[in-house]
XYZ file of C-alpha atoms in Angstrom:
773
model
C 22.871 61.582 18.667
C 25.122 62.902 15.446
C 23.859 62.499 12.168
C 25.613 61.990 8.413
C 25.446 64.320 5.998
C 23.521 66.573 4.820
C 24.654 66.088 1.331
C 24.909 63.221 -0.370
C 23.016 61.056 -2.690
C 19.745 62.323 -3.099
C 16.260 59.873 -4.412
C 12.576 60.655 -4.211
C 9.892 61.622 -5.988
C 10.236 65.393 -8.480
C 6.943 65.475 -10.258
C 7.592 68.131 -13.179
C 2.840 69.827 -14.632
C 3.114 71.747 -17.522
C -0.600 71.960 -18.247
C -2.314 73.461 -21.307
C -2.252 76.522 -19.708
C -1.063 78.707 -17.387
C 2.324 78.448 -15.058
C 4.608 75.098 -14.742
C 4.866 73.347 -11.350
C 7.229 71.871 -9.757
C 6.406 69.674 -7.309
C 8.829 67.937 -4.705
C 7.213 64.882 -2.898
C 9.856 63.969 -0.014
C 12.861 64.031 -1.873
C 15.527 62.052 -0.083
C 18.531 64.126 0.675
C 21.419 62.836 3.036
C 19.101 62.101 5.651
C 17.083 65.576 5.510
C 14.100 65.567 3.285
C 12.201 67.747 1.062
C 9.334 68.434 -0.002
C 6.808 71.485 -0.986
C 6.361 72.518 -4.844
C 7.993 75.590 -6.744
C 5.623 77.792 -9.256
C 7.192 78.949 -12.172
C 5.539 82.346 -12.756
C 6.476 86.182 -14.077
C 9.032 87.460 -12.600
C 11.051 83.855 -11.134
C 9.742 80.995 -9.131
C 7.011 80.939 -6.297
C 6.792 78.565 -3.222
C 8.113 76.830 0.006
C 10.638 74.330 0.015
C 10.394 72.163 3.688
C 13.980 70.908 5.550
C 13.008 68.085 7.976
C 15.903 65.339 9.529
C 19.884 65.009 9.312
C 19.967 67.402 11.493
C 18.916 70.366 9.882
C 14.599 71.798 10.339
C 13.178 75.303 8.165
C 12.120 76.500 5.676
C 13.401 77.948 1.687
C 10.137 80.261 0.925
C 10.521 81.643 -3.329
C 8.490 84.858 -4.748
C 9.063 87.604 -6.669
C 9.762 90.497 -5.146
C 9.879 93.624 -7.284
C 11.570 93.752 -10.104
C 13.395 91.201 -8.705
C 13.587 87.028 -7.241
C 12.422 87.096 -3.715
C 13.986 84.198 -0.694
C 13.705 83.768 2.073
C 15.415 81.398 4.791
C 14.698 80.127 8.501
C 17.141 76.681 8.880
C 17.756 75.274 12.576
C 19.775 72.841 12.377
C 20.631 70.604 16.056
C 23.297 67.650 15.664
C 23.955 68.597 12.188
C 27.205 66.437 11.074
C 28.992 67.702 7.105
C 30.137 64.691 5.307
C 33.660 65.340 3.454
C 37.760 64.066 4.474
C 36.862 66.713 7.389
C 33.532 66.535 8.941
C 31.505 69.360 9.854
C 29.647 69.304 13.172
C 27.014 71.246 13.987
C 25.451 71.200 17.944
C 23.476 74.016 17.424
C 22.867 76.816 14.600
C 19.832 79.255 14.022
C 20.124 81.064 10.006
C 17.791 83.551 9.700
C 18.012 85.613 6.414
C 16.068 87.459 3.208
C 17.536 88.449 -0.237
C 16.265 90.352 -3.500
C 18.681 88.638 -6.476
C 17.134 91.780 -9.175
C 19.375 93.297 -12.023
C 21.402 95.621 -10.906
C 20.818 95.076 -8.205
C 21.120 92.512 -4.937
C 20.897 92.983 -1.358
C 19.696 90.648 1.210
C 19.745 91.164 4.933
C 20.588 88.381 7.966
C 21.714 86.548 10.957
C 22.858 82.758 12.250
C 23.900 81.936 15.944
C 25.660 78.916 16.379
C 26.660 76.533 19.712
C 29.277 73.338 19.553
C 30.394 74.416 15.344
C 33.766 71.616 15.050
C 35.702 70.859 12.368
C 39.388 69.359 12.555
C 40.651 70.524 14.932
C 38.533 73.551 15.144
C 36.281 73.995 18.158
C 33.570 76.543 18.322
C 32.284 76.858 20.646
C 29.744 80.254 20.224
C 29.039 82.641 17.905
C 27.541 84.970 16.550
C 27.096 87.421 13.135
C 24.454 89.661 11.052
C 25.588 91.483 7.583
C 23.347 93.381 5.625
C 24.469 94.105 1.336
C 23.155 97.022 -1.115
C 24.031 96.618 -4.424
C 27.143 95.516 -3.206
C 27.594 98.059 -0.703
C 27.006 96.656 2.798
C 28.949 95.644 6.101
C 29.462 91.761 8.243
C 29.873 91.865 12.213
C 30.693 88.621 13.133
C 31.938 87.461 17.307
C 32.708 83.957 18.134
C 34.632 82.312 20.957
C 36.658 78.398 20.599
C 39.068 76.414 21.037
C 42.031 76.203 18.533
C 45.372 74.086 20.221
C 44.462 77.209 22.908
C 41.485 79.197 24.115
C 40.422 82.608 21.499
C 37.699 85.503 21.960
C 37.664 87.512 18.508
C 35.186 90.278 16.949
C 35.968 90.785 12.895
C 33.884 93.553 11.232
C 34.048 94.243 6.907
C 33.173 96.756 5.522
C 32.591 95.906 1.349
C 32.490 97.479 -1.298
C 32.582 96.044 -4.511
C 35.908 97.271 -5.011
C 37.211 97.267 -1.418
C 37.041 95.262 1.294
C 38.440 95.943 4.385
C 38.977 93.275 7.231
C 39.868 94.317 11.359
C 39.922 92.078 14.323
C 40.374 92.223 17.957
C 40.602 89.859 20.551
C 43.051 87.057 22.633
C 44.453 83.769 21.897
C 45.964 81.621 24.333
C 46.151 84.585 27.231
C 47.634 87.080 24.687
C 45.500 89.363 22.819
C 45.525 90.444 19.201
C 44.632 93.449 17.161
C 44.744 94.850 14.253
C 46.843 99.374 14.171
C 47.099 98.727 10.705
C 43.145 96.697 9.536
C 43.111 94.680 6.357
C 42.426 96.759 3.119
C 41.840 94.529 -0.040
C 41.727 96.553 -3.672
C 39.931 94.927 -6.569
C 42.962 94.273 -9.493
C 42.411 94.743 -13.329
C 42.545 90.437 -13.695
C 40.699 90.060 -11.180
C 43.140 89.002 -8.242
C 42.669 91.574 -4.939
C 45.498 93.357 -3.320
C 46.391 93.563 -0.395
C 48.452 96.830 1.645
C 50.355 96.214 3.966
C 48.640 95.533 6.851
C 49.503 95.261 10.903
C 48.766 92.515 13.340
C 49.493 92.063 16.758
C 49.896 89.215 19.002
C 51.012 89.836 22.414
C 54.223 91.093 22.157
C 55.023 90.793 18.614
C 53.818 92.882 15.117
C 54.128 91.176 11.338
C 53.329 93.980 8.476
C 52.381 91.861 5.871
C 51.046 92.994 2.069
C 50.874 91.206 -1.526
C 48.676 90.349 -3.646
C 46.516 86.400 -4.538
C 44.214 85.883 -7.341
C 44.166 86.616 -11.208
C 46.880 83.005 -10.743
C 49.413 84.762 -8.718
C 50.498 84.445 -5.142
C 53.048 87.291 -4.067
C 53.446 88.099 -0.402
C 55.999 89.801 2.109
C 55.897 89.744 6.237
C 57.787 91.229 7.884
C 58.381 90.274 11.646
C 59.053 91.462 15.145
C 59.651 89.195 17.834
C 56.123 87.837 16.543
C 55.541 84.681 19.498
C 55.956 81.259 17.671
C 52.609 80.269 19.181
C 50.518 81.277 17.036
C 51.309 79.028 14.322
C 48.246 76.767 16.472
C 45.994 78.583 14.294
C 47.683 76.901 11.170
C 48.466 73.364 12.374
C 47.554 73.152 15.880
C 49.282 72.056 18.716
C 52.845 72.596 17.969
C 53.567 73.171 21.938
C 55.874 75.541 19.658
C 57.538 78.379 22.090
C 59.373 81.170 21.658
C 59.387 84.264 19.340
C 60.536 84.692 16.051
C 62.096 88.349 14.162
C 63.057 88.600 10.407
C 61.337 88.799 6.773
C 59.989 85.886 4.803
C 59.000 86.379 0.798
C 56.397 84.003 -0.456
C 55.830 83.707 -4.010
C 53.383 81.556 -6.562
C 53.943 81.983 -10.266
C 51.448 80.636 -12.561
C 53.551 76.725 -13.095
C 51.574 76.970 -9.048
C 55.000 75.836 -8.048
C 56.523 78.320 -4.295
C 58.890 79.764 -4.333
C 60.476 82.873 -1.048
C 63.562 82.912 0.349
C 63.841 84.067 4.367
C 65.994 84.811 6.866
C 64.385 84.753 10.502
C 66.430 85.066 14.412
C 64.429 82.166 16.452
C 65.433 83.422 19.918
C 64.319 81.454 22.702
C 63.040 78.343 20.268
C 61.007 75.917 23.219
C 58.446 72.975 22.669
C 56.712 71.192 25.121
C 55.381 68.302 25.118
C 52.582 66.367 28.063
C 55.159 66.055 30.739
C 57.679 67.757 28.752
C 59.185 71.046 27.520
C 62.676 71.169 25.759
C 65.406 73.910 26.615
C 64.656 76.998 25.361
C 67.503 77.541 22.018
C 67.779 80.303 19.600
C 68.116 79.625 15.717
C 69.559 81.822 13.216
C 68.292 80.614 10.072
C 68.466 81.265 6.694
C 66.446 79.085 4.175
C 66.045 79.893 -0.046
C 62.990 77.822 -2.482
C 62.857 77.378 -6.476
C 61.457 76.114 -8.792
C 63.687 72.770 -7.686
C 65.675 73.516 -5.392
C 65.888 74.022 -1.354
C 68.933 75.423 -0.029
C 68.700 76.540 4.686
C 71.246 77.153 7.084
C 71.667 76.999 10.428
C 72.992 77.563 13.899
C 72.124 76.471 16.937
C 73.170 78.570 20.314
C 72.183 78.093 24.105
C 75.014 78.438 27.163
C 74.332 74.601 26.505
C 75.966 74.174 23.435
C 79.512 73.626 22.259
C 78.757 73.616 18.586
C 75.575 73.188 17.147
C 74.578 73.917 12.843
C 72.195 72.571 10.703
C 72.567 73.194 7.205
C 70.754 71.102 3.941
C 70.251 71.359 -0.486
C 67.448 69.580 -1.437
C 67.414 68.778 -5.642
C 66.111 68.235 -8.385
C 63.286 68.786 -6.885
C 59.761 67.528 -8.902
C 57.502 70.120 -10.220
C 53.779 68.428 -9.576
C 52.213 67.706 -5.938
C 52.303 69.888 -2.710
C 55.274 71.102 -1.372
C 56.702 69.240 1.055
C 55.760 65.714 -0.558
C 58.298 67.424 -3.507
C 60.756 67.617 -0.663
C 60.224 63.807 0.245
C 61.269 62.993 -3.830
C 64.282 65.492 -4.250
C 67.835 64.960 -3.806
C 69.115 65.245 -0.594
C 72.575 66.455 1.391
C 72.397 67.529 4.246
C 74.456 67.988 7.936
C 74.663 67.781 11.028
C 77.572 68.354 13.704
C 76.091 68.716 17.291
C 78.132 69.357 20.884
C 75.427 70.491 23.569
C 72.776 69.074 26.139
C 70.731 66.521 24.724
C 68.643 67.415 26.252
C 68.525 70.944 23.607
C 67.476 68.722 20.173
C 65.576 65.579 22.218
C 62.768 67.710 23.753
C 62.191 69.783 20.562
C 61.182 67.017 18.754
C 57.714 66.097 21.376
C 58.371 63.125 22.781
C 56.810 62.351 26.012
C 58.128 57.980 26.402
C 60.744 59.084 27.788
C 63.749 61.412 28.393
C 67.416 62.178 27.631
C 69.396 64.298 29.257
C 73.073 64.878 29.554
C 76.298 65.835 27.344
C 76.813 64.588 23.326
C 78.172 65.053 20.414
C 77.199 64.228 16.300
C 78.516 64.330 13.242
C 75.649 63.214 10.536
C 76.396 63.439 6.653
C 72.838 62.381 4.931
C 72.183 61.987 0.934
C 69.442 60.271 -1.346
C 66.482 61.381 0.228
C 64.128 62.500 2.154
C 62.203 59.982 1.356
C 64.998 57.479 1.895
C 67.817 59.222 3.155
C 71.148 57.276 3.421
C 72.822 58.749 6.766
C 76.397 58.830 7.773
C 77.882 59.104 11.219
C 78.466 59.232 14.808
C 76.748 59.989 17.864
C 78.646 59.344 21.679
C 77.677 60.865 24.514
C 79.107 59.868 28.767
C 76.712 60.858 31.469
C 73.916 61.088 29.994
C 70.204 60.472 32.147
C 67.587 58.746 31.362
C 63.955 59.132 32.372
C 60.644 57.378 31.958
C 56.909 59.242 33.088
C 55.393 55.886 31.980
C 57.630 53.470 34.245
C 59.676 56.169 36.679
C 62.639 54.287 35.321
C 65.879 56.777 36.129
C 69.112 55.709 34.961
C 72.210 57.695 35.431
C 75.660 57.348 33.667
C 75.169 56.316 30.332
C 77.781 56.012 28.149
C 76.221 55.433 24.494
C 78.246 54.448 21.574
C 76.226 55.017 17.429
C 76.268 54.686 14.290
C 74.453 56.344 11.269
C 73.773 54.221 8.604
C 71.056 54.345 6.098
C 67.935 55.462 7.653
C 68.657 54.095 10.785
C 71.206 54.829 14.154
C 72.592 51.269 15.530
C 73.033 51.840 18.920
C 76.666 49.687 18.996
C 76.475 49.713 23.490
C 74.888 51.981 25.750
C 75.431 51.204 29.553
C 74.253 53.021 32.374
C 73.753 52.079 36.168
C 70.285 52.739 37.737
C 68.677 54.173 40.422
C 69.218 51.777 43.134
C 72.853 51.129 42.071
C 72.654 47.319 39.125
C 73.977 47.965 35.754
C 71.795 48.274 32.494
C 73.465 47.194 28.882
C 72.656 47.111 25.380
C 72.050 47.768 22.187
C 69.393 48.279 19.155
C 68.333 50.787 16.600
C 66.714 53.504 15.441
C 65.201 54.884 12.163
C 64.383 57.954 11.678
C 62.721 56.820 8.362
C 59.026 57.410 9.823
C 60.102 60.567 11.811
C 57.376 62.863 11.850
C 54.871 61.373 9.444
C 51.183 62.441 10.100
C 49.312 59.537 10.657
C 46.713 59.004 8.527
C 42.654 59.693 9.110
C 44.349 61.685 12.798
C 44.553 65.009 12.734
C 46.685 66.327 15.190
C 48.670 63.057 15.303
C 52.367 61.740 14.382
C 54.721 59.109 14.172
C 57.884 58.929 16.841
C 61.348 57.008 14.963
C 61.848 53.039 15.004
C 62.636 51.280 18.173
C 63.830 48.159 18.726
C 66.542 48.513 21.546
C 67.729 45.343 23.708
C 68.489 45.651 27.304
C 69.791 42.868 29.844
C 69.494 43.669 33.111
C 71.647 43.327 36.571
C 69.471 43.935 40.219
C 68.367 46.715 38.121
C 65.230 48.507 39.284
C 63.254 50.390 36.239
C 59.578 50.329 38.103
C 58.826 52.809 39.717
C 54.900 53.401 39.734
C 52.237 53.439 40.440
C 52.534 51.182 43.989
C 54.724 49.292 41.837
C 58.212 48.782 41.970
C 60.317 46.326 40.344
C 64.377 45.773 40.407
C 65.082 42.661 37.906
C 67.888 40.577 36.293
C 67.333 38.959 32.965
C 66.890 40.590 29.275
C 64.095 42.819 27.773
C 63.473 45.025 24.715
C 61.342 47.505 23.899
C 59.834 47.693 20.296
C 58.072 50.507 18.920
C 56.466 51.638 15.616
C 56.496 55.317 16.238
C 52.561 54.498 17.881
C 53.493 53.531 21.795
C 55.266 50.124 21.359
C 56.162 46.865 23.584
C 58.052 45.995 27.090
C 58.216 42.495 26.562
C 61.277 40.189 28.999
C 61.588 37.469 30.862
C 62.897 38.018 34.285
C 63.991 37.188 37.719
C 62.590 39.966 40.075
C 65.402 40.757 42.987
C 63.125 42.687 44.679
C 60.315 44.218 43.904
C 56.573 46.072 46.847
C 53.334 46.629 45.775
C 50.676 48.138 47.756
C 47.280 46.301 47.925
C 44.723 48.140 47.476
C 45.976 51.474 45.173
C 45.041 49.858 41.630
C 41.056 49.135 42.109
C 40.425 51.135 44.380
C 37.642 52.163 41.895
C 36.164 49.364 41.905
C 34.382 49.938 45.141
C 32.293 51.809 43.843
C 28.648 50.214 41.131
C 30.062 51.521 37.096
C 26.787 52.784 35.612
C 26.082 52.730 32.510
C 24.748 56.160 31.069
C 24.510 57.924 28.981
C 24.928 62.358 28.102
C 21.933 64.295 27.548
C 21.411 67.655 27.297
C 25.254 68.689 26.725
C 26.403 72.500 26.767
C 25.954 72.835 22.784
C 29.474 74.820 23.679
C 31.337 72.252 25.355
C 34.426 70.860 23.364
C 34.432 67.763 22.639
C 37.440 65.395 24.145
C 41.335 64.999 22.646
C 41.804 61.097 21.175
C 44.145 60.067 24.380
C 47.807 59.322 23.404
C 48.516 54.903 22.444
C 49.601 53.808 25.839
C 52.663 51.382 25.670
C 51.965 47.744 26.365
C 53.356 45.007 27.996
C 54.993 41.146 27.323
C 57.138 40.528 30.796
C 57.235 37.287 32.205
C 58.903 37.796 35.754
C 59.317 34.364 38.642
C 60.677 35.196 42.198
C 61.620 32.854 45.069
C 61.881 35.990 48.046
C 61.797 39.734 48.478
C 58.388 40.554 46.847
C 56.892 42.498 49.656
C 53.213 43.281 49.957
C 51.427 45.564 52.118
C 48.946 47.381 52.805
C 44.940 46.148 53.743
C 46.826 44.413 57.115
C 49.830 42.647 55.180
C 53.126 43.032 56.137
C 54.886 40.769 53.754
C 57.862 38.498 51.336
C 56.587 36.523 48.925
C 57.849 34.593 45.384
C 55.715 34.999 42.809
C 55.191 33.530 39.230
C 53.307 36.730 37.518
C 53.210 37.921 33.804
C 53.095 41.543 33.135
C 50.645 42.175 30.551
C 48.129 44.955 29.827
C 48.937 48.484 28.822
C 50.616 51.505 31.038
C 47.411 53.074 30.649
C 45.918 49.923 32.345
C 48.761 47.194 33.935
C 47.364 43.546 34.714
C 48.241 40.989 36.556
C 48.211 37.131 35.996
C 49.936 34.207 38.443
C 50.278 33.769 41.633
C 52.204 34.409 44.570
C 52.430 32.722 47.530
C 53.820 33.152 51.092
C 57.254 33.303 52.699
C 56.615 35.069 56.096
C 54.831 38.133 57.598
C 52.203 39.552 59.812
C 48.297 41.148 59.565
C 47.261 42.708 61.951
C 43.329 43.351 63.004
C 42.543 45.934 64.727
C 46.051 46.703 66.233
C 46.127 43.006 66.691
C 48.861 41.194 64.690
C 49.140 37.702 63.827
C 51.771 36.044 61.888
C 50.677 33.987 58.220
C 50.641 30.544 58.653
C 49.398 30.019 54.345
C 48.834 32.866 52.005
C 48.262 32.933 47.802
C 47.778 35.007 46.019
C 46.266 34.623 41.668
C 45.974 36.768 39.550
C 43.323 37.285 36.609
C 45.485 39.228 34.383
C 42.032 39.695 32.492
C 40.316 41.916 35.063
C 42.132 45.483 36.460
C 44.491 45.084 38.796
C 42.692 43.186 41.730
C 43.483 39.457 43.184
C 42.059 36.780 44.979
C 43.524 36.051 48.313
C 43.858 33.225 51.142
C 45.822 34.185 53.797
C 45.725 31.807 57.303
C 46.830 33.910 60.251
C 47.815 33.437 63.909
C 48.320 34.551 67.033
C 48.703 33.694 70.923
C 46.289 35.866 73.827
C 46.519 33.987 77.422
C 46.100 30.369 76.186
C 43.963 30.671 73.254
C 45.057 30.180 70.191
C 43.137 32.205 67.423
C 43.111 31.738 63.646
C 42.097 34.848 61.158
C 41.538 33.827 57.328
C 41.379 36.295 54.445
C 39.556 35.416 51.671
C 38.420 36.988 48.426
C 39.221 40.083 46.751
C 42.007 42.915 47.919
C 39.601 45.431 47.697
C 37.168 43.436 49.319
C 37.833 40.958 51.146
C 35.960 38.896 53.539
C 38.026 37.783 57.846
C 36.854 35.440 59.239
C 38.311 34.339 63.246
C 37.657 31.470 65.414
C 39.678 29.966 68.360
C 40.599 26.794 70.131
C 39.496 26.495 72.822
C 36.367 27.701 70.415
C 34.798 31.455 71.301
C 31.533 33.733 70.428
C 32.874 36.373 67.427
C 32.313 39.770 70.194
C 34.348 37.146 72.511
C 36.900 36.250 71.089
C 37.702 40.157 70.280
C 37.775 41.319 73.107
C 40.154 39.039 74.247
C 42.201 39.850 71.204
C 42.445 43.794 71.278
C 41.875 44.211 75.877
C 42.796 41.067 76.858
C 39.925 40.596 78.537
C 36.755 39.589 78.769
C 33.093 41.261 76.539
C 31.539 41.955 80.538
C 34.338 43.925 81.008
C 34.872 45.687 79.000
C 34.667 50.441 79.372
C 32.601 52.403 76.722
C 35.482 53.650 75.792
C 35.971 49.769 74.937
C 32.643 48.607 73.908
C 32.816 51.965 71.112
C 35.497 49.928 68.981
C 34.326 46.696 70.005
C 31.473 47.033 68.060
C 34.108 49.442 65.633
C 35.875 46.131 64.794
C 32.440 43.806 64.329
C 31.271 45.927 62.074
C 34.468 46.254 59.733
C 34.793 42.644 60.110
C 30.874 42.118 59.270
C 31.500 44.563 56.155
C 29.682 46.848 57.487
C 32.179 49.861 57.093
C 32.092 51.323 60.958
C 33.865 54.177 62.427
C 37.095 52.243 63.450
C 38.978 55.132 65.819
C 42.409 52.824 66.138
C 43.026 52.114 62.979
C 42.256 55.270 61.191
C 44.852 56.929 63.615
C 47.119 54.457 62.796
C 47.285 55.335 59.339
C 47.066 59.808 60.271
C 50.084 59.531 62.205
C 52.082 56.957 59.606
C 52.634 54.021 62.473
C 52.735 49.597 61.445
C 50.915 49.215 65.158
C 48.250 50.377 67.216
C 46.937 48.424 69.947
C 44.369 49.460 73.855
C 46.164 47.499 76.054
C 45.213 45.607 79.384
C 46.184 46.914 82.381
C 48.305 44.788 84.738
C 48.893 44.598 88.557
C 51.853 42.393 88.622
C 53.818 45.419 86.666
C 52.054 48.091 88.051
C 50.547 49.684 84.474
C 47.386 50.887 83.940
C 45.532 50.870 81.203
C 47.452 51.989 78.310
C 48.100 52.435 74.365
C 51.086 51.212 72.184
C 52.582 52.242 69.141
C 54.642 49.673 66.423
C 56.970 51.226 63.767
C 58.731 48.931 61.076
C 61.921 50.691 60.318
C 62.784 47.375 57.395
C 61.981 43.810 56.734
C 63.744 42.946 59.924
C 63.430 45.400 63.096
C 60.722 46.611 65.439
C 59.926 48.399 67.726
C 57.402 49.858 70.667
C 56.150 52.049 72.646
C 53.423 50.667 75.935
C 52.568 53.544 78.172
C 49.605 53.279 80.323
C 50.287 58.168 80.833
C 50.572 57.221 85.267
C 54.430 56.989 85.016
C 54.844 53.298 83.074
C 56.342 52.630 79.774
C 58.215 49.905 78.259
C 60.196 49.860 74.530
C 60.271 46.998 73.324
C 62.775 45.685 70.332
C 63.339 42.548 67.294
C 64.744 42.074 65.101
C 64.241 38.874 62.398
C 67.304 37.100 61.589
C 65.378 34.338 59.782
C 62.360 33.118 59.106
C 61.982 31.308 62.039
C 65.192 33.121 64.031
C 64.528 36.553 66.316
C 66.394 38.887 69.473
C 63.260 40.118 71.683
C 64.916 42.953 73.969
C 62.830 44.987 76.300
C 63.074 47.503 78.738
C 60.904 49.468 80.665
C 60.432 51.631 83.932
C 60.075 48.541 87.007
C 63.291 47.442 86.612
C 62.904 44.560 83.941
C 65.242 44.455 81.140
C 65.430 40.545 78.759
C 67.169 39.915 75.804
C 65.987 36.100 74.429
C 66.083 34.905 71.679
C 62.550 33.528 69.553
C 61.860 29.870 67.493
C 59.058 29.194 66.299
C 58.649 26.116 63.181
C 55.371 24.695 61.566
C 54.892 20.833 61.749
């Protein structure tokens, strides 16, 4: 359980006792410092303060003891933190920490020794799994050694050593970050300056196969640093700004200065090789970038060239003038006067994936010419965008649209897509128009450190027989209007469509419903386990769909076609379906026996995970016996019942269905399968070797057939497979010379053509007509 900050308002009783003679005594009676209580008493005596303060609550427990010692004030600290939380704009959480320290504060000489161990420290996106440190200081001369491991975008392990003197501090580090080694061939040496600042001697930091040499000064109202880079991996930026996903190496020089007015200035001349950016599922195509930039108190100018094998032209240049004299650099840049140009002809993915937008991916050749003015806060963009043979794919919905032709104009901060048209993977068509507003692109989301805002999107689409959904066992080909809206933090897919064709496999979306969901609370979790990152924001569905037929529903024994009037709600992480569906035609298979559906209704509840209610009736005939099967209940836990005309007991009925004979004449193998079928029917989950084998080898039907002396056939097996929605083939063999092949072609829901060929010389071709009256 996390505790609130021990820093904050306090309340309690503080008594100052000043007797006529003797030392002054300060008594602390239950002083409350946020969630932490302070108790104890301090006495002012010759040479200092004597007494002990005890801390308890708020995640802290321990003592601070003060006592005169020699010619100075002695201090002894013994503190423990357990699930402590220290407030502020960014909360510091400490799962476990132990601190012991002892010191002497005296005129002209200060001595201090201490040690600390901690686990599970988190501050923003920095997580330290384990920390151990110790140090000592004697009259300003001493050392500090520390070892820590944790995670910030990538895992790190560091060993730090510092040698301290009043006028000089030397720091060395070695370790590993994101699988690459860190070392300091030339350690950082800081020397004090007369103005109160510090001078950093040339210091080399090696990371992976790259290196950086830094030198400069800071403090005393001055900041001046020079950096020389050689093949330095860009992934090291994650130490400063986590989870950028940047890849590649940078070489060149960077100078950065800030004078007495606090305004930064500098220049950069760098080359970035193989620049990439990775999102959750996509990585951009590597790009080489040559960048020159110069910053003064009032102006920023930059120019960059982009190149790879797929870029014919790539040039970006920008100038921001009139920078305000106050504020953070990024805020000043947003307020300055902007002039920028982009000229690009090449692969769309080389630019698109640098934004690390995983909602959908765009690939193919594209041409962009744009000029921007105004300001970064309120840009005015003029230009055009065009593309041929583009491809759009979405990992969220399974959408795949090819041969997209795109035309658009930049107006203000918006990209107005005047027309786009493409062909889905199934051969239909998609066309539409819309806007993409770049004003919000890259904005940090208030209160969320890792999340940045993408572009605002409003697209209107007309689909014609287009397969736009193919994910999670659910696919759909639709016709009708659709709208895609996003504020840069997720979005909504809405529409009112007619379903040309769809398929859904029962039992794939809610298998976890079979496992009881028990509310649990984890205790004694390892303190060095990093907290889970906040999930990305899913997209919402707001789709109404109707279909008169051609919705294929399979699984759980069903092989069927339905009509439906449904709504798709929920999110991409948790889709929900509401409405109902009715059977058009189909079969239901139980334990190898196929029944024809005569009634079927599926009711969906949009307020629950996808697990519809079934009401299905199916019939079959066997040896003058009419058998009716009913399936009711949920899709994941259906209740199955059988009855017959003339009426028979359940075991006898199943024996005749499975084996064509009475229960009294079954073999041991037949009896095993019958027992498994009865157990499955009654919810016992018994062994069902026939259906397990059928599923394993990919058949739609596998059954045991009884012997037929008239045909010269012994007890055998029948193996059946559907090819599409209309054609069914079955092979029957007894393994002793008899075999037969039966074919069925369903012309309509009531007319079928049947053909049979066997080894006993019997061939037939008949038409079967079935109607309900």
